[in-house]
CSV table of C-alpha atoms in Angstrom, one decimal:
chain,number,residue,atom,x,y,z
A,28,MET,CA,93.3,118.3,73.7
A,29,PHE,CA,91.3,115.3,74.5
A,30,CYS,CA,92.5,112.1,75.7
A,31,GLU,CA,95.5,113.3,77.7
A,32,LYS,CA,94.3,111.4,80.8
A,33,ALA,CA,94.0,108.3,79.0
A,34,VAL,CA,97.5,108.4,77.6
A,35,GLU,CA,98.4,109.3,81.4
A,36,LEU,CA,97.2,105.8,82.3
A,37,VAL,CA,99.2,104.2,79.7
A,38,ARG,CA,102.6,106.1,80.7
A,39,GLU,CA,102.0,105.2,84.2
A,40,LEU,CA,102.3,101.1,83.2
A,41,HIS,CA,104.7,102.1,80.8
A,42,ARG,CA,107.1,103.4,83.2
A,43,MET,CA,107.4,100.3,84.9
A,44,SER,CA,108.3,98.1,82.0
A,45,ASP,CA,109.7,95.3,84.4
A,46,GLY,CA,106.2,94.0,85.1
A,47,GLN,CA,105.6,95.4,88.3
A,48,LEU,CA,101.9,96.0,89.1
A,49,PRO,CA,101.2,99.9,90.3
A,50,ALA,CA,98.0,100.6,92.2
A,51,PHE,CA,94.8,100.5,90.2
A,52,ASN,CA,94.0,104.3,89.1
A,53,GLU,CA,90.2,104.2,89.8
A,54,ASP,CA,90.2,108.0,89.6
A,55,GLY,CA,92.1,108.0,86.3
A,56,ILE,CA,89.5,105.5,84.9
A,57,ARG,CA,86.7,107.5,85.9
A,58,GLN,CA,88.0,110.8,84.5
A,59,VAL,CA,88.5,109.0,81.1
A,60,LEU,CA,84.8,107.7,81.3
A,61,GLU,CA,83.5,110.9,82.2
A,62,GLU,CA,85.4,112.7,79.2
A,63,MET,CA,83.9,109.8,76.8
A,64,LYS,CA,80.5,110.3,78.3
A,65,ALA,CA,80.8,114.4,77.8
A,66,LEU,CA,82.1,113.5,74.0
A,67,TYR,CA,79.1,111.0,73.4
A,68,GLU,CA,76.5,113.5,74.3
A,69,GLN,CA,77.9,116.4,72.4
A,70,ASN,CA,78.1,114.1,69.3
A,71,GLN,CA,74.6,113.0,69.8
A,72,SER,CA,73.3,116.3,69.9
A,73,ASP,CA,75.3,117.4,66.8
A,74,VAL,CA,74.2,114.4,65.0
A,75,ASN,CA,70.7,115.5,65.8
A,76,GLU,CA,71.3,118.7,64.6
A,77,ALA,CA,73.0,117.8,61.4
A,78,LYS,CA,69.9,115.5,60.5
A,79,THR,CA,66.9,117.9,61.4
A,80,GLU,CA,68.4,121.1,60.2
A,81,GLY,CA,70.7,119.7,57.6
A,82,LYS,CA,74.0,121.3,59.0
A,83,THR,CA,76.3,119.1,57.1
A,84,GLU,CA,79.3,121.3,58.2
A,85,LEU,CA,79.0,119.8,61.7
A,86,ILE,CA,79.9,116.3,60.3
A,87,PRO,CA,83.9,116.9,60.7
A,88,THR,CA,83.4,118.0,64.2
A,89,VAL,CA,81.4,114.7,65.1
A,90,LYS,CA,84.1,112.8,63.5
A,91,PHE,CA,86.6,114.6,65.4
A,92,ARG,CA,85.0,113.8,68.6
A,93,HIS,CA,84.4,110.2,67.2
A,94,CYS,CA,88.1,109.6,67.0
A,95,CYS,CA,88.9,110.7,70.4
A,96,LEU,CA,86.1,108.3,71.7
A,97,LEU,CA,87.9,105.3,70.0
A,98,ARG,CA,91.2,106.7,71.2
A,99,ASN,CA,89.9,106.7,74.7
A,100,GLN,CA,88.6,103.2,74.3
A,101,ARG,CA,91.9,102.0,73.1
A,102,CYS,CA,93.9,103.4,75.9
A,103,ILE,CA,91.9,102.1,78.5
A,104,ALA,CA,91.3,98.6,77.0
A,105,ALA,CA,95.3,98.4,76.7
A,106,TYR,CA,95.6,99.6,80.2
A,107,LEU,CA,93.2,96.9,81.7
A,108,TYR,CA,94.9,94.3,79.4
A,109,ASP,CA,98.3,95.2,80.3
A,110,ARG,CA,97.4,94.9,83.8
A,111,LEU,CA,95.9,91.3,83.5
A,112,LEU,CA,99.2,90.3,81.8
A,113,ARG,CA,100.9,91.5,84.7
A,114,ILE,CA,98.5,90.0,87.3
A,115,ARG,CA,98.8,86.5,85.3
A,116,ALA,CA,102.8,86.9,85.4
A,117,LEU,CA,102.4,87.3,89.2
A,118,ARG,CA,101.1,83.8,89.6
A,119,TRP,CA,104.1,82.4,88.0
A,120,GLU,CA,106.5,84.5,90.1
A,121,TYR,CA,105.0,84.5,93.4
A,122,GLY,CA,103.1,81.4,93.6
A,123,SER,CA,99.1,81.4,94.4
A,124,VAL,CA,99.3,83.2,97.5
A,125,LEU,CA,100.2,87.0,96.9
A,126,PRO,CA,101.7,89.6,99.2
A,127,THR,CA,99.2,91.7,100.8
A,128,THR,CA,100.9,94.9,99.3
A,129,ILE,CA,100.3,93.7,96.0
A,130,ARG,CA,96.7,92.4,96.5
A,131,PHE,CA,96.2,96.2,97.6
A,132,HIS,CA,97.0,97.2,94.3
A,133,MET,CA,94.5,95.4,92.3
A,134,CYS,CA,90.6,96.2,92.2
A,135,ALA,CA,87.9,93.8,93.0
A,136,GLU,CA,87.3,92.7,89.4
A,137,GLU,CA,91.2,92.0,89.1
A,138,LEU,CA,91.2,90.0,92.1
A,139,GLU,CA,88.4,87.9,90.9
A,140,TRP,CA,89.9,87.4,87.7
A,141,PHE,CA,93.3,86.4,89.6
A,142,ASN,CA,91.2,83.8,91.6
A,143,GLN,CA,89.9,82.2,88.5
A,144,TYR,CA,92.8,81.9,86.5
A,145,LYS,CA,94.6,80.6,89.6
A,146,LYS,CA,91.8,77.8,89.4
A,147,SER,CA,91.8,77.3,85.7
A,148,LEU,CA,95.6,76.6,86.1
A,149,ALA,CA,95.0,74.5,88.9
A,150,THR,CA,92.5,72.4,87.0
A,151,TYR,CA,94.8,71.8,84.1
A,152,MET,CA,97.7,71.3,86.3
A,153,ARG,CA,95.6,68.4,87.9
A,154,SER,CA,94.4,67.0,84.4
A,155,LEU,CA,98.3,66.1,83.5
A,156,GLY,CA,100.5,63.5,84.4
A,157,GLY,CA,98.3,60.9,85.5
A,158,GLU,CA,96.9,60.4,89.1
A,159,GLU,CA,98.9,63.1,90.8
A,160,GLY,CA,99.1,65.9,88.3
A,161,LEU,CA,102.1,68.0,87.4
A,162,ASP,CA,103.1,71.2,88.4
A,163,ILE,CA,104.2,73.3,85.7
A,164,THR,CA,105.2,76.1,87.5
A,165,GLN,CA,108.1,74.2,88.7
A,166,ASP,CA,111.3,73.4,86.9
A,167,MET,CA,111.3,76.6,84.7
A,168,LYS,CA,114.9,75.6,84.3
A,169,PRO,CA,115.9,71.8,83.7
A,170,PRO,CA,117.0,70.5,86.8
A,171,LYS,CA,120.4,68.8,87.1
A,172,SER,CA,119.9,66.9,90.5
A,173,LEU,CA,117.0,66.0,93.0
A,174,TYR,CA,118.9,67.9,95.9
A,175,ILE,CA,120.4,71.2,95.9
A,176,GLU,CA,122.3,73.2,98.2
A,177,VAL,CA,120.4,76.4,99.6
A,178,ARG,CA,121.2,79.2,101.8
A,179,CYS,CA,118.6,81.2,103.9
A,180,LEU,CA,118.8,84.9,103.2
A,181,LYS,CA,116.2,85.6,105.8
A,182,ASP,CA,114.4,83.9,109.0
A,183,HIS,CA,111.4,82.1,107.5
A,184,GLY,CA,110.6,79.8,110.5
A,185,GLU,CA,109.8,76.1,110.2
A,186,PHE,CA,109.7,74.2,107.1
A,187,GLU,CA,108.4,70.5,106.5
A,188,ILE,CA,110.2,68.3,103.6
A,189,ASP,CA,108.5,65.2,102.1
A,190,ASP,CA,109.6,62.7,104.7
A,191,GLY,CA,108.2,64.6,107.4
A,192,THR,CA,111.2,66.2,109.0
A,193,VAL,CA,111.0,69.7,110.1
A,194,ILE,CA,113.9,72.0,109.4
A,195,LEU,CA,114.3,75.6,110.7
A,196,LEU,CA,115.1,78.2,108.0
A,197,LYS,CA,117.3,80.4,110.0
A,198,LYS,CA,119.3,83.5,108.3
A,199,ASN,CA,122.4,82.4,107.1
A,200,SER,CA,122.0,78.7,107.6
A,201,GLN,CA,122.8,76.2,104.9
A,202,HIS,CA,120.9,73.3,103.8
A,203,PHE,CA,120.4,70.3,101.2
A,204,LEU,CA,117.0,70.1,100.2
A,205,PRO,CA,114.8,68.5,97.4
A,206,ARG,CA,114.9,70.9,94.8
A,207,TRP,CA,111.2,70.8,93.9
A,208,LYS,CA,110.8,72.1,97.3
A,209,CYS,CA,112.6,75.0,97.4
A,210,GLU,CA,112.0,76.5,93.9
A,211,GLN,CA,109.5,78.5,94.8
A,212,LEU,CA,111.4,80.0,97.9
A,213,ILE,CA,114.3,80.9,95.8
A,214,ARG,CA,112.2,82.6,93.4
A,215,GLN,CA,110.5,84.6,96.3
A,216,GLY,CA,114.2,85.3,97.5
A,217,VAL,CA,114.0,83.7,100.8
A,218,LEU,CA,116.6,81.0,99.8
A,219,GLU,CA,119.7,81.3,97.8
A,220,HIS,CA,120.8,78.6,95.3
A,221,VAL,CA,124.3,78.0,96.1
A,222,ILE,CA,126.7,76.4,93.4
A,223,SER,CA,129.9,75.0,94.7
B,1,MET,CA,119.3,86.0,82.5
B,2,ASP,CA,116.1,85.0,84.4
B,3,THR,CA,112.9,84.1,82.4
B,4,GLN,CA,110.6,86.8,82.5
B,5,SER,CA,106.5,85.6,83.0
B,6,TYR,CA,105.5,89.1,81.9
B,7,MET,CA,105.5,89.7,78.5
B,8,PRO,CA,104.0,92.9,77.2
B,9,VAL,CA,102.3,93.2,73.8
B,10,PRO,CA,104.9,93.8,71.2
B,11,PRO,CA,104.5,96.8,69.2
B,12,GLY,CA,103.7,96.4,65.5
B,13,VAL,CA,106.0,95.9,62.7
B,14,GLY,CA,106.1,98.2,59.8
B,15,MET,CA,103.1,100.5,59.1
B,16,GLU,CA,100.8,98.1,61.3
B,17,GLU,CA,99.9,99.5,64.6
B,18,ASN,CA,99.2,97.0,67.6
B,19,PHE,CA,96.0,97.6,69.3
B,20,PHE,CA,96.8,96.7,72.7
B,21,SER,CA,100.6,97.6,72.6
B,22,LEU,CA,101.7,100.4,75.0
B,23,ASP,CA,104.5,101.5,72.9
B,24,ASP,CA,102.3,101.9,69.9
B,25,ILE,CA,99.8,104.0,71.9
B,26,LEU,CA,102.8,106.1,73.1
B,27,LEU,CA,104.2,106.2,69.5
B,28,SER,CA,100.7,107.5,68.1
B,29,HIS,CA,100.7,110.3,70.6
B,30,GLU,CA,103.6,112.2,68.7
B,31,ARG,CA,102.6,115.2,67.3
B,32,LEU,CA,102.5,116.1,63.9
B,33,PRO,CA,102.4,119.7,62.0
B,34,CYS,CA,99.0,119.5,60.3
B,35,ARG,CA,96.7,122.1,58.5
B,36,THR,CA,92.9,121.9,58.6
B,37,ASP,CA,91.4,121.7,55.0
B,38,THR,CA,87.6,122.2,56.2
B,39,ALA,CA,86.3,124.1,59.3
B,40,PHE,CA,85.6,122.3,62.8
B,41,PRO,CA,82.6,124.0,64.2
B,42,LYS,CA,82.5,124.1,67.9
B,43,LEU,CA,85.9,123.0,68.6
B,44,GLY,CA,87.9,126.3,68.8
B,45,PHE,CA,88.7,126.0,72.4
B,46,LEU,CA,91.3,123.5,71.4
B,47,GLU,CA,93.4,125.9,70.0
B,48,LYS,CA,94.8,127.8,72.6
B,49,SER,CA,96.3,130.7,70.4
B,50,SER,CA,92.8,131.9,69.0
B,51,GLU,CA,89.6,133.2,70.5
B,52,THR,CA,87.2,131.8,68.0
B,53,HIS,CA,84.3,129.6,68.5
B,54,ASP,CA,85.5,127.2,65.7
B,55,ILE,CA,88.4,126.0,64.1
B,56,PRO,CA,88.3,127.8,60.5
B,57,GLU,CA,89.6,126.2,57.5
B,58,GLY,CA,93.3,126.6,56.7
B,59,THR,CA,94.4,126.6,60.4
B,60,LYS,CA,97.9,125.3,61.3
B,61,MET,CA,98.0,123.1,64.4
B,62,GLU,CA,99.8,120.2,65.7
B,63,MET,CA,97.7,117.2,66.0
B,64,PRO,CA,98.6,114.0,67.6
B,65,LEU,CA,99.4,110.6,65.1
B,66,TRP,CA,96.3,108.9,66.2
B,67,LEU,CA,94.1,112.0,65.5
B,68,ALA,CA,95.5,112.6,62.1
B,69,LYS,CA,95.1,109.0,61.1
B,70,GLY,CA,91.4,109.2,62.0
B,71,LEU,CA,90.7,112.4,60.3
B,72,TYR,CA,92.8,111.9,57.0
B,73,GLU,CA,90.9,110.9,54.1
B,74,ARG,CA,92.5,110.4,50.5
B,75,LYS,CA,89.4,111.4,48.6
B,76,ARG,CA,88.0,114.4,50.8
B,77,HIS,CA,90.3,116.9,52.4
B,78,VAL,CA,89.5,117.1,56.0
B,79,ILE,CA,93.2,117.7,56.9
B,80,SER,CA,96.7,117.5,55.3
B,81,VAL,CA,99.7,116.2,57.2
B,82,ASP,CA,103.1,118.0,56.9
B,83,LEU,CA,106.4,115.9,57.2
B,84,PRO,CA,108.1,116.6,60.7
B,85,LYS,CA,111.4,118.3,59.7
B,86,VAL,CA,113.5,114.9,60.4
B,87,TYR,CA,111.9,113.3,57.4
B,88,ARG,CA,112.3,116.2,55.1
B,89,GLU,CA,114.9,116.4,52.2
B,90,GLY,CA,117.5,118.5,54.5
B,91,TRP,CA,117.5,115.8,57.3
B,92,ARG,CA,117.5,112.9,54.7
B,93,THR,CA,120.6,114.3,53.4
B,94,VAL,CA,122.2,114.3,56.9
B,95,PHE,CA,121.1,110.8,57.4
B,96,GLY,CA,122.6,109.8,53.9
B,97,ALA,CA,125.8,111.3,54.7
B,98,ASP,CA,126.5,109.5,57.9
B,99,ALA,CA,123.5,107.9,60.0
B,100,ASN,CA,126.0,107.1,62.8
B,101,VAL,CA,126.4,110.4,64.2
B,102,VAL,CA,122.8,111.5,64.4
B,103,ASP,CA,121.3,111.5,67.9
B,104,LEU,CA,118.0,109.7,67.1
B,105,HIS,CA,116.7,109.9,70.5
B,106,LYS,CA,116.7,113.4,70.5
B,107,MET,CA,115.3,113.4,66.7
B,108,GLY,CA,112.9,110.7,67.6
B,109,PRO,CA,112.6,109.1,70.0
B,110,TYR,CA,110.2,107.0,67.6
B,111,TYR,CA,112.2,107.9,64.4
B,112,TYR,CA,111.5,104.4,62.8
B,113,GLY,CA,108.1,103.8,63.9
B,114,LEU,CA,106.8,107.5,63.3
B,115,GLY,CA,108.4,107.3,59.8
B,116,SER,CA,106.8,104.0,58.9
B,117,GLN,CA,103.3,105.9,60.2
B,118,MET,CA,103.9,108.9,57.9
B,119,LEU,CA,103.5,106.4,54.7
B,120,HIS,CA,99.9,106.3,55.7
B,121,PHE,CA,99.4,109.9,54.3
B,122,GLU,CA,99.8,110.5,50.7
B,123,ASN,CA,103.0,112.2,50.0
B,124,ALA,CA,105.1,112.9,46.9
B,125,GLU,CA,108.2,111.9,48.9
B,126,ASN,CA,106.8,108.7,50.5
B,127,PRO,CA,109.2,106.3,48.4
B,128,GLU,CA,112.2,108.3,49.4
B,129,ILE,CA,111.4,108.5,53.2
B,130,ALA,CA,110.8,104.8,53.3
B,131,GLN,CA,114.2,104.1,51.5
B,132,SER,CA,115.9,106.6,54.1
B,133,ILE,CA,114.5,105.0,56.9
B,134,LEU,CA,115.8,101.5,56.0
B,135,GLN,CA,119.2,102.9,54.8
B,136,THR,CA,119.4,104.8,58.4
B,137,PHE,CA,118.5,101.6,60.0
B,138,ILE,CA,121.1,99.3,57.9
B,139,GLY,CA,123.8,102.0,58.6
B,140,ARG,CA,123.3,102.1,62.3
B,141,PHE,CA,122.7,98.6,63.0
B,142,ARG,CA,125.9,97.3,63.0
B,143,ARG,CA,127.0,99.5,65.5
B,144,THR,CA,124.1,98.8,67.8
B,145,MET,CA,124.6,95.2,67.4
B,146,ASP,CA,128.5,95.3,68.1
B,147,SER,CA,128.3,97.5,71.3
B,148,SER,CA,125.3,95.3,72.7
B,149,GLN,CA,127.5,91.8,72.2
B,150,ASN,CA,130.5,93.4,73.7
B,151,ALA,CA,129.5,95.7,76.8
B,152,TYR,CA,129.6,93.2,79.6
B,153,ASN,CA,129.3,94.3,83.0
B,154,GLU,CA,129.7,98.1,81.9
B,155,ASP,CA,127.6,101.3,82.4
B,156,THR,CA,125.6,101.0,79.0
B,157,SER,CA,123.8,104.4,79.5
B,158,ALA,CA,126.6,106.2,77.4
B,159,LEU,CA,125.7,103.6,74.4
B,160,LEU,CA,122.1,103.8,74.7
B,161,GLU,CA,121.8,107.8,75.0
B,162,ARG,CA,121.7,108.2,71.2
B,163,LEU,CA,119.5,105.1,70.2
B,164,ASP,CA,116.1,105.1,69.0
B,165,PHE,CA,113.4,103.3,70.8
B,166,LEU,CA,113.6,100.2,68.4
B,167,GLU,CA,117.3,100.1,68.7
B,168,ARG,CA,117.0,100.3,72.3
B,169,ALA,CA,115.0,97.0,72.5
B,170,LEU,CA,117.5,95.7,70.0
B,171,PHE,CA,120.1,96.6,72.3
B,172,ARG,CA,118.5,95.0,75.2
B,173,SER,CA,117.8,91.6,73.6
B,174,GLY,CA,121.6,91.6,72.3
B,175,GLN,CA,122.4,92.0,76.4
B,176,ASN,CA,120.3,89.6,77.3
B,177,GLY,CA,121.8,87.1,74.9
B,178,LEU,CA,125.4,88.2,76.2
B,179,ASN,CA,124.6,87.7,79.9
B,180,ALA,CA,123.1,84.4,79.3
B,181,PHE,CA,125.8,83.1,77.4
B,182,GLN,CA,128.3,84.2,79.9
B,183,LEU,CA,126.2,82.8,82.8
B,184,TRP,CA,126.3,79.4,80.7
B,185,GLU,CA,130.0,79.6,79.9
B,186,ARG,CA,130.8,79.8,83.9
B,187,GLY,CA,128.4,76.8,84.4
B,188,ARG,CA,125.6,79.0,86.2
B,189,ALA,CA,123.0,78.7,83.7
B,190,SER,CA,121.1,76.1,85.6
B,191,GLN,CA,121.4,78.2,89.0
B,192,LEU,CA,118.0,79.0,90.2
B,193,THR,CA,117.4,82.9,90.9
B,194,ALA,CA,115.2,85.0,92.9
B,195,SER,CA,112.6,86.4,90.4
B,196,ASN,CA,113.6,89.8,89.1
B,197,LEU,CA,109.9,91.0,89.9
B,198,VAL,CA,110.5,90.1,93.5
B,199,THR,CA,113.9,91.6,94.1
B,200,ASN,CA,112.7,94.8,92.5
B,201,TYR,CA,109.5,94.9,94.6
B,202,ARG,CA,111.6,94.6,97.6
B,203,LYS,CA,114.2,97.2,96.6
B,204,ARG,CA,111.2,99.6,96.1
B,205,LYS,CA,110.0,98.7,99.7
B,206,ILE,CA,113.2,99.6,101.2
B,207,THR,CA,113.6,103.0,99.4
B,208,GLU,CA,110.1,103.7,100.5
B,209,LEU,CA,110.9,102.8,104.1
B,210,GLN,CA,114.0,105.2,104.0
B,211,SER,CA,112.3,108.3,102.7
């Protein structure tokens, strides 16, 4: 049956329902596009035949292939769109710099899109809250205090806070830090928020 | 529970399909028993059992829902779509007797979704099908909700086993609510946590290294 490859693409994303980004399946996309090209060409020649020789019995076949074309189109569009949603989520979860393993999973156009999204978001955030702008990716949960107690889960090296002090984030060390400075590191799993 | 920034396109409600929804695409890949009411020249190779060049009129074949929806026309007879057996009268009686005992995952797993989609095809039994789907849902909902609200820190796979995909989604949101409430009760709701996405990536990396 037609369109099996296209559904395979969709299944691949559906299996990772938590929002992880699988590697861009360039080969799969190419195969679907080839199938579409073949379907289109066959339809074109059959339409011509039906027109010139009056073979109306070909019309159901043309319609059949046309449905398959639309189906392939839908699957690919959904595949690409869902990937964009995942890539957008990465900006919020990881911050503006992505780990290289994830970047390897994106195609060139997706990287370009990610950079554009990053820029749009940054421009928007600069326009908010007066001169300094407002980082809307911070404080996803309402803060209760300015400083929080954190524990390092792995060695992260030196880290500078607002007043210029440099602290060493060493595994299992515990610090009392400004919340807005560590929120991102907590999300990335470098620090752990300790509630006593 | 952690706030999630990845929100997939939700599936459509009722008879509508959502174009970009992955769930709906997989739903419309379910196969239906069909019969061709006209010949399809040159497409014989799609039917593996026959060696003919064309698909002749009156061939019984299975078609995915999306194709059946595309080819079906009320006025012209291109194909006719048969009811899958779970929506036929025999099974409707079973659902009517006690919907709770049926393994909808095995019968479906898109029992509600596919059932609603069947209403696109003209069939004398449509009102009964719609009624039966609704009653089945009402009959099973209480149990789904109860178990999702009371299974805390437990292995839920046994509870999920017999649920349709729609019910599974409801069960999951119930569980999310329960977990969030428990966190709040213990004063942990404001604790910052690592993103699920990041932790899952890390888990995968570790297993990759081990293998």
